[in-house]
Coordinates of C-alpha atoms and ligand atoms in Angstrom, one line a residue:
M972 CA 47.6 29.2 -38.2
P973 CA 52.0 28.7 -37.9
A974 CA 52.7 26.8 -35.0
I975 CA 53.7 29.5 -32.2
K976 CA 57.8 28.8 -31.1
F977 CA 58.8 29.8 -27.4
R978 CA 61.1 32.9 -27.3
G979 CA 61.9 33.4 -24.3
V980 CA 59.9 37.2 -22.5
D981 CA 62.2 40.3 -21.5
F982 CA 61.1 43.8 -21.9
I983 CA 63.6 45.8 -18.7
Q984 CA 66.2 44.3 -20.2
Y985 CA 65.6 41.6 -16.9
D986 CA 69.0 39.3 -18.4
S987 CA 71.2 42.1 -17.2
L988 CA 69.6 40.6 -13.5
L989 CA 72.0 37.7 -15.2
T990 CA 75.2 36.2 -14.1
D991 CA 75.4 34.0 -17.6
E992 CA 75.6 30.7 -15.0
E993 CA 72.3 31.4 -14.5
R994 CA 71.7 32.2 -17.5
L995 CA 73.3 28.9 -18.8
V996 CA 71.0 27.1 -16.5
R997 CA 68.0 28.6 -18.1
D998 CA 69.5 28.7 -22.2
T999 CA 69.8 24.7 -21.1
T1000 CA 66.5 23.6 -19.6
R1001 CA 64.1 25.9 -22.4
Q1002 CA 66.4 24.1 -24.8
F1003 CA 66.5 20.7 -23.2
I1004 CA 62.3 21.3 -22.6
E1005 CA 61.3 22.3 -26.2
D1006 CA 63.1 19.5 -27.5
N1007 CA 61.9 16.5 -24.9
L1008 CA 59.0 18.2 -23.3
I1009 CA 57.7 20.2 -26.0
P1010 CA 56.4 17.5 -28.7
I1011 CA 55.3 14.6 -26.2
I1012 CA 52.7 17.0 -23.3
E1013 CA 49.8 17.8 -24.9
E1014 CA 49.5 14.2 -25.7
C1015 CA 50.3 12.9 -21.9
N1016 CA 48.1 15.2 -20.5
R1017 CA 44.8 14.0 -22.9
A1018 CA 46.1 10.2 -21.9
G1019 CA 46.8 11.4 -18.1
R1020 CA 50.3 10.6 -18.5
F1021 CA 53.5 11.0 -16.8
P1022 CA 56.6 10.8 -19.2
R1023 CA 58.5 9.0 -17.7
E1024 CA 61.2 8.6 -19.6
L1025 CA 61.9 12.7 -19.5
V1026 CA 63.7 11.5 -15.7
K1027 CA 66.6 9.6 -16.6
P1028 CA 68.3 12.5 -19.4
M1029 CA 66.3 15.2 -16.1
G1030 CA 68.7 13.6 -13.7
E1031 CA 71.9 13.5 -16.2
L1032 CA 71.3 17.1 -16.1
G1033 CA 71.1 17.8 -12.7
F1034 CA 67.6 18.4 -12.5
F1035 CA 67.4 17.0 -9.1
G1036 CA 68.6 18.4 -6.0
A1037 CA 70.3 21.1 -8.0
S1038 CA 70.4 23.9 -5.5
L1039 CA 72.3 21.0 -3.2
K1040 CA 75.5 20.0 -2.2
G1041 CA 77.2 16.7 -2.0
Y1042 CA 76.1 13.3 -3.1
G1043 CA 76.2 14.3 -7.0
C1044 CA 74.6 17.1 -6.6
A1045 CA 74.5 19.9 -8.7
G1046 CA 74.8 22.9 -5.8
M1047 CA 73.0 25.5 -8.4
G1048 CA 72.8 28.7 -6.3
N1049 CA 69.0 29.9 -5.2
V1050 CA 68.5 31.5 -8.6
E1051 CA 70.1 29.1 -10.7
Y1052 CA 67.7 26.7 -9.5
G1053 CA 64.0 29.5 -9.5
L1054 CA 65.1 29.5 -13.4
M1055 CA 65.9 25.9 -13.9
T1056 CA 62.1 25.2 -12.7
Q1057 CA 60.5 28.2 -14.9
E1058 CA 61.8 26.7 -17.7
L1059 CA 60.7 23.2 -16.2
E1060 CA 56.5 24.8 -16.2
R1061 CA 57.0 26.8 -19.1
G1062 CA 57.0 22.8 -20.5
D1063 CA 54.2 22.0 -17.9
S1064 CA 53.7 22.0 -14.3
G1065 CA 53.3 19.2 -14.6
V1066 CA 56.4 18.2 -14.8
R1067 CA 58.0 20.9 -12.6
S1068 CA 55.5 19.4 -9.6
F1069 CA 57.3 16.1 -10.6
V1070 CA 61.4 17.8 -9.9
S1071 CA 59.9 20.2 -7.1
V1072 CA 58.5 17.1 -5.1
Q1073 CA 62.0 14.9 -5.9
S1074 CA 64.2 17.8 -4.8
G1075 CA 62.9 19.8 -2.8
L1076 CA 60.6 17.8 -0.6
V1077 CA 62.6 14.1 -1.0
M1078 CA 66.1 15.2 -0.9
Y1079 CA 66.0 18.3 0.5
P1080 CA 64.6 17.0 4.1
I1081 CA 67.0 13.5 3.4
W1082 CA 70.0 16.1 3.3
E1083 CA 69.4 17.9 6.1
F1084 CA 67.4 16.0 9.3
G1085 CA 68.9 12.7 7.8
S1086 CA 71.6 10.8 8.8
D1087 CA 74.8 9.4 7.0
E1088 CA 74.0 5.9 6.2
Q1089 CA 70.3 7.6 5.3
K1090 CA 72.3 10.6 2.6
Q1091 CA 74.7 8.2 1.5
T1092 CA 71.8 5.4 0.7
W1093 CA 68.9 7.4 -0.7
L1094 CA 71.1 10.9 -2.3
P1095 CA 73.1 9.7 -5.4
P1096 CA 70.1 7.6 -7.1
M1097 CA 67.9 10.5 -6.5
Q1098 CA 69.7 13.1 -7.7
K1099 CA 70.1 10.3 -10.9
G1100 CA 66.7 9.7 -11.2
E1101 CA 67.4 6.2 -9.7
K1102 CA 64.9 5.8 -7.4
L1103 CA 62.3 7.8 -6.9
G1104 CA 60.5 10.0 -3.9
C1105 CA 56.9 11.3 -2.6
F1106 CA 56.2 13.5 0.7
G1107 CA 53.1 12.0 2.5
L1108 CA 51.7 15.2 4.6
T1109 CA 48.3 16.2 3.3
E1110 CA 45.5 13.4 4.9
P1111 CA 41.7 13.5 3.8
D1112 CA 40.5 15.0 6.8
F1113 CA 43.9 18.1 6.6
G1114 CA 45.4 19.9 4.2
S1115 CA 46.0 23.9 5.3
N1116 CA 45.8 21.9 8.3
P1117 CA 49.4 19.6 8.3
G1118 CA 48.6 20.0 12.4
G1119 CA 45.8 17.9 12.5
M1120 CA 46.3 14.8 10.9
R1121 CA 46.4 11.4 12.3
T1122 CA 48.5 9.6 11.4
R1123 CA 51.0 8.1 14.1
A1124 CA 53.9 6.0 14.3
R1125 CA 54.4 3.6 17.7
K1126 CA 57.7 2.2 19.1
V1127 CA 57.9 -1.9 19.4
G1128 CA 61.7 -2.8 20.4
N1129 CA 63.7 -0.6 17.4
E1130 CA 60.8 -0.2 15.0
Y1131 CA 58.2 2.0 14.4
V1132 CA 55.2 0.5 13.5
I1133 CA 53.4 3.0 10.9
N1134 CA 49.2 3.4 10.2
G1135 CA 47.5 6.0 8.4
E1136 CA 46.3 7.6 5.6
K1137 CA 47.8 10.6 3.3
M1138 CA 45.9 11.9 0.1
W1139 CA 47.0 13.8 -2.4
I1140 CA 50.0 12.8 -3.0
T1141 CA 52.5 13.1 -6.4
S1142 CA 54.4 10.8 -7.5
G1143 CA 52.8 8.8 -4.7
S1144 CA 52.8 5.5 -7.5
I1145 CA 56.1 5.2 -8.7
A1146 CA 57.9 6.5 -6.4
D1147 CA 60.7 4.2 -4.0
V1148 CA 60.8 5.8 -0.8
A1149 CA 57.3 8.2 0.7
I1150 CA 58.9 10.4 3.4
I1151 CA 55.7 10.4 5.8
W1152 CA 54.7 12.3 8.4
A1153 CA 53.5 11.4 11.5
K1154 CA 53.1 12.1 14.9
V1155 CA 54.1 9.9 17.1
E1156 CA 52.6 7.9 20.3
N1157 CA 55.9 7.7 22.2
E1158 CA 56.9 11.3 22.2
N1159 CA 54.0 12.7 23.1
D1160 CA 53.0 12.7 19.8
K1161 CA 55.8 15.1 18.7
I1162 CA 55.4 15.1 14.4
R1163 CA 59.0 13.1 13.3
G1164 CA 59.4 12.1 9.8
F1165 CA 59.9 8.5 9.1
L1166 CA 61.3 7.7 4.9
V1167 CA 59.3 3.8 4.2
E1168 CA 60.6 2.5 1.6
T1169 CA 57.5 1.3 -0.7
D1170 CA 58.1 -2.2 -1.1
R1171 CA 57.3 -2.5 2.8
P1172 CA 53.8 -4.7 3.3
G1173 CA 51.0 -2.8 5.0
F1174 CA 52.2 -0.2 2.0
K1175 CA 49.9 1.2 -0.7
A1176 CA 49.6 4.3 -3.7
D1177 CA 45.9 4.2 -5.7
D1178 CA 46.2 6.4 -7.8
I1179 CA 44.1 9.8 -8.6
H1180 CA 42.1 9.6 -11.3
G1181 CA 40.2 11.9 -12.8
K1182 CA 42.0 15.4 -12.0
W1183 CA 40.9 17.7 -14.3
S1184 CA 45.1 19.4 -13.6
L1185 CA 48.5 18.3 -13.2
R1186 CA 47.7 15.2 -15.7
A1187 CA 50.4 14.6 -16.6
S1188 CA 52.0 13.8 -13.4
V1189 CA 51.2 10.9 -11.2
T1190 CA 49.5 11.7 -8.0
S1191 CA 47.8 9.2 -5.9
G1192 CA 46.7 8.4 -2.3
L1193 CA 47.9 6.1 0.3
S1194 CA 47.6 3.8 2.9
L1195 CA 49.7 2.5 5.4
Q1196 CA 48.3 -0.4 7.9
D1197 CA 51.0 -1.5 10.5
V1198 CA 53.3 -1.5 8.2
H1199 CA 57.0 -2.0 10.5
I1200 CA 60.1 0.6 10.0
P1201 CA 63.4 -0.4 11.7
E1202 CA 64.0 3.0 14.4
A1203 CA 66.8 3.4 12.0
N1204 CA 64.8 5.4 8.6
L1205 CA 63.3 7.7 11.5
L1206 CA 64.6 11.4 10.3
P1207 CA 66.5 12.3 12.8
K1208 CA 66.7 15.3 13.0
T1209 CA 63.2 15.7 12.6
G1210 CA 61.1 17.5 15.2
G1211 CA 57.4 18.9 15.2
L1212 CA 55.4 20.8 12.3
K1213 CA 58.9 23.2 11.8
S1214 CA 60.7 20.2 9.8
P1215 CA 58.0 19.7 7.1
L1216 CA 57.4 23.7 6.9
M1217 CA 60.8 23.5 6.0
C1218 CA 60.4 22.1 3.0
L1219 CA 57.0 23.0 1.7
N1220 CA 59.4 25.9 2.1
Q1221 CA 61.7 25.7 0.1
A1222 CA 59.4 23.8 -2.8
R1223 CA 57.5 27.5 -2.9
Y1224 CA 60.7 28.5 -3.5
G1225 CA 60.5 26.7 -6.6
I1226 CA 56.5 27.6 -7.6
A1227 CA 57.2 30.7 -7.8
W1228 CA 59.4 30.7 -10.0
G1229 CA 57.6 28.0 -12.3
A1230 CA 53.7 29.9 -12.2
L1231 CA 56.1 32.7 -13.5
G1232 CA 57.3 30.1 -16.1
A1233 CA 53.7 29.5 -17.3
A1234 CA 52.9 32.6 -17.3
M1235 CA 55.1 33.4 -20.4
A1236 CA 54.3 30.2 -21.8
C1237 CA 51.0 32.2 -22.4
Y1238 CA 51.6 35.4 -22.9
D1239 CA 54.7 34.2 -25.1
C1240 CA 51.6 32.4 -27.2
A1241 CA 48.6 34.6 -27.1
L1242 CA 51.2 38.2 -28.4
Q1243 CA 52.2 36.2 -30.6
Y1244 CA 48.4 35.1 -31.9
S1245 CA 47.4 38.4 -32.1
L1246 CA 49.6 39.2 -34.1
L1247 CA 48.2 36.5 -36.7
R1248 CA 44.9 36.2 -36.1
K1249 CA 42.9 38.5 -38.1
Q1250 CA 38.8 39.3 -38.1
W1251 CA 38.1 43.1 -38.8
R1252 CA 39.7 45.7 -41.8
D1253 CA 42.1 42.3 -42.4
Q1254 CA 43.8 43.7 -39.5
P1255 CA 45.3 41.8 -36.1
I1256 CA 43.1 41.1 -33.3
A1257 CA 46.6 43.1 -32.0
S1258 CA 45.8 46.5 -33.3
H1259 CA 43.2 46.9 -30.6
Q1260 CA 42.4 48.2 -28.2
L1261 CA 41.2 46.7 -25.4
V1262 CA 43.8 43.5 -26.5
Q1263 CA 46.6 45.5 -26.2
D1264 CA 45.6 46.3 -22.4
K1265 CA 45.1 43.0 -21.8
L1266 CA 48.7 42.6 -23.3
T1267 CA 50.1 45.3 -21.5
W1268 CA 48.8 43.9 -17.7
M1269 CA 50.2 40.3 -18.9
I1270 CA 53.5 42.1 -19.5
S1271 CA 53.3 43.9 -16.8
E1272 CA 52.8 41.6 -13.9
I1273 CA 55.6 39.2 -15.7
T1274 CA 58.0 41.2 -14.9
K1275 CA 57.2 43.1 -11.0
A1276 CA 56.6 38.9 -10.8
Q1277 CA 60.3 37.9 -12.7
L1278 CA 61.7 41.0 -9.7
L1279 CA 60.3 39.7 -7.0
V1280 CA 61.5 36.5 -6.9
L1281 CA 64.7 36.8 -8.1
Q1282 CA 65.2 39.3 -5.2
V1283 CA 63.8 36.8 -3.3
G1284 CA 66.4 34.3 -4.9
R1285 CA 69.4 36.6 -3.8
L1286 CA 67.9 37.4 -0.3
K1287 CA 67.8 32.7 0.1
D1288 CA 71.5 32.9 -1.5
A1289 CA 71.9 35.3 0.7
G1290 CA 71.0 33.6 4.4
K1291 CA 68.1 36.0 4.3
V1292 CA 65.1 35.1 3.2
Q1293 CA 62.0 34.3 5.9
H1294 CA 59.8 32.1 4.8
Q1295 CA 56.5 35.2 4.1
H1296 CA 58.8 37.1 1.7
I1297 CA 58.5 33.4 0.2
S1298 CA 54.5 33.3 0.8
M1299 CA 54.6 36.6 -1.3
A1300 CA 56.5 35.0 -4.3
K1301 CA 54.1 32.2 -4.3
R1302 CA 51.0 33.9 -3.0
N1303 CA 51.2 36.7 -5.9
N1304 CA 52.9 34.8 -9.0
V1305 CA 50.5 31.2 -8.9
W1306 CA 47.7 34.2 -8.3
M1307 CA 49.4 36.4 -12.0
A1308 CA 50.5 33.2 -13.5
L1309 CA 46.5 32.6 -13.8
E1310 CA 45.1 35.7 -14.7
C1311 CA 47.9 35.6 -17.3
A1312 CA 46.2 32.1 -18.8
R1313 CA 43.8 33.2 -18.5
M1314 CA 43.4 36.1 -20.8
S1315 CA 45.5 34.6 -22.5
R1316 CA 43.1 32.2 -23.9
D1317 CA 40.9 34.4 -24.1
I1318 CA 42.7 36.5 -27.4
L1319 CA 42.8 33.1 -28.6
G1320 CA 38.7 32.6 -28.7
A1321 CA 37.5 29.1 -29.4
N1322 CA 41.3 28.2 -30.3
G1323 CA 42.6 29.0 -26.9
V1324 CA 40.9 25.7 -25.4
A1325 CA 41.5 23.1 -27.5
D1326 CA 45.0 21.9 -27.2
D1327 CA 46.4 23.0 -30.4
Y1328 CA 47.9 25.9 -27.2
P1329 CA 49.5 25.0 -24.1
I1330 CA 47.1 28.2 -22.6
M1331 CA 44.2 25.6 -20.6
R1332 CA 46.1 23.1 -20.1
H1333 CA 48.5 26.0 -18.3
M1334 CA 45.7 27.2 -16.4
M1335 CA 44.0 23.6 -15.6
N1336 CA 47.3 22.8 -13.9
L1337 CA 48.5 26.5 -11.9
E1338 CA 43.9 25.9 -10.4
S1339 CA 46.4 23.2 -8.8
V1340 CA 49.4 25.0 -8.5
K1341 CA 47.7 27.8 -6.3
T1342 CA 46.0 25.4 -4.2
Y1343 CA 48.6 23.3 -3.6
E1344 CA 52.6 24.6 -0.8
G1345 CA 49.9 25.9 1.1
T1346 CA 46.8 27.8 -0.6
H1347 CA 46.3 31.1 -2.2
D1348 CA 44.6 32.2 1.3
V1349 CA 46.7 30.7 3.4
H1350 CA 49.5 32.1 2.1
S1351 CA 47.3 35.5 2.7
L1352 CA 47.4 35.2 6.4
I1353 CA 51.3 33.8 6.9
I1354 CA 51.7 37.3 5.0
G1355 CA 49.2 39.0 7.0
Q1356 CA 50.5 37.2 10.5
S1357 CA 53.8 38.4 9.8
V1358 CA 53.1 42.8 9.1
T1359 CA 50.4 42.7 11.4
G1360 CA 51.5 40.1 13.9
I1361 CA 48.8 38.3 14.7
D1362 CA 47.9 35.3 13.3
A1363 CA 44.8 34.8 11.8
F1364 CA 44.1 31.6 11.4
Ligands
FAD2810 C1 47.4 18.0 -7.8 C2 48.6 18.1 -5.8 C3 48.8 17.5 -5.4 C4 49.4 17.6 -4.4 N1 50.7 16.8 -4.3 C5 50.7 16.4 -3.5 C6 51.9 16.5 -2.3 O1 52.6 15.7 -3.0 N2 52.4 16.2 -1.0 C7 51.3 17.0 -0.2 O2 51.5 16.7 1.5 N3 50.2 17.8 -0.9 C8 50.1 17.3 -1.7 N4 48.6 18.3 -2.0 C9 48.0 18.8 -1.5 C10 48.3 19.9 -1.2 O3 48.9 20.5 -0.3 C11 46.1 20.2 -0.1 O4 45.4 19.9 -1.1 C12 46.5 22.1 0.3 O5 47.8 21.8 1.6 C13 45.0 22.3 0.8 O6 44.0 21.0 1.2 P1 42.9 20.4 1.3 O7 43.1 20.3 -0.1 O8 42.7 19.8 2.2 O9 42.1 22.2 1.4 P2 41.4 23.2 2.8 O10 42.8 22.5 3.0 O11 40.7 21.9 3.1 O12 41.4 24.1 1.9 C14 39.2 24.5 1.9 C15 39.9 26.1 1.4 O13 39.9 26.4 3.0 C16 40.6 27.5 3.3 N5 41.5 27.6 4.3 C17 41.6 26.6 5.4 N6 42.2 27.0 6.6 C18 41.6 28.4 6.3 C19 41.9 29.3 7.3 N7 42.5 28.7 8.2 N8 41.1 30.9 7.2 C20 40.6 31.0 5.5 N9 41.0 30.0 5.1 C21 41.3 28.9 5.2 C22 41.6 27.5 1.9 O14 42.3 28.4 1.7 C23 40.9 26.4 0.2 O15 40.3 28.3 -0.2 C24 48.3 18.0 -3.4 C25 48.1 18.5 -4.1 C26 47.0 18.6 -5.6 C27 45.9 19.2 -6.2

């Protein structure tokens, strides 16, 4: 069976809805992934290795903090940003996760909630990929309900002292700085965000091994024991759970596009395979109605998902997007991508379980993507709340 090369997916002249700049960002990212990630990703996935050698080139192409303005950031529109994450995840969800965390969960909160000094210190080197960050919200006992967090910060003189545990933290052990969310004891347990340099005494990051998903991404547990940080490390404009949720909204938006990329990779691979693979009467398996039904389901759902994220992106550019719109895009597109991965795997038969093809890797990755940044069911509750006005959490 010859190697299958991604050709893009466009059933309804979707490209005509995009500007020249948007297509350029997509095509540049696609080429970067094709040249640099596709040749090494299966090896990285097998070895459980994050391809760190790609960080600098990704910084040079402006992938980090791409939708932010100033501090060397690319200042992309939201659809350009989305198309970039789509192409990154067409390569691998782990690499897209790394970029989402660096951009939406670390650079964005510094940009949105930070002091001028914090922005000057961190954003330019993070944009270049010279400094890496992680986002510590989830704890061993609290995931979907981060408001239950046990991590505490106490103001002592002109310092804060932080104690707690964070779990499932992307890029934890490779980060130079962690954004740690903690309840501040002297402020009636109000949740606030802190910049914690990872070389401070009392800070420890241990990688989680044995993951069957996002194997090309680093995931760590963080432990903070009496970590002292200067009061200048408090992100001054954070206040309450709304602050981390604003960050999650940024990252979820990119995930909705990213999952689309994984779905496109699986569908295009299955389509090409079905035209090459012959079983009965020397005819390709694509000639059977049941195979065509699966391909039809996938191309229909991918096309609907493209339109959904495009509209959400346009709303975001116009400053009109609401969090429930982003929830719908994340929930729908990740579910759709996982279904596409399963159907595509089926079309490849036994070959579908081997890493000569990207499908099973995407499928395993998407199981994490379904869970993180608000599980599928948590997004059902967010959408349900917005249409009924009733909180069902
Ligand atoms: C690979 C990976 C990387 C991650 N990276 C990060 C990171 O960088 N930073 C970070 O802070 N976190 C990160 N996370 C954590 C992630 O955000 C959490 O796993 C997620 O929020 C779910 O929390 P949980 O795993 O504790 O599941 P739980 O909250 O225990 O949920 C378990 C199940 O219960 C369901 N459930 C929960 N509440 C309700 C309810 N009210 N009604 C109905 N069903 C409910 C959920 O939908 C789910 O099916 C990462 C996770 C993974 C797997």
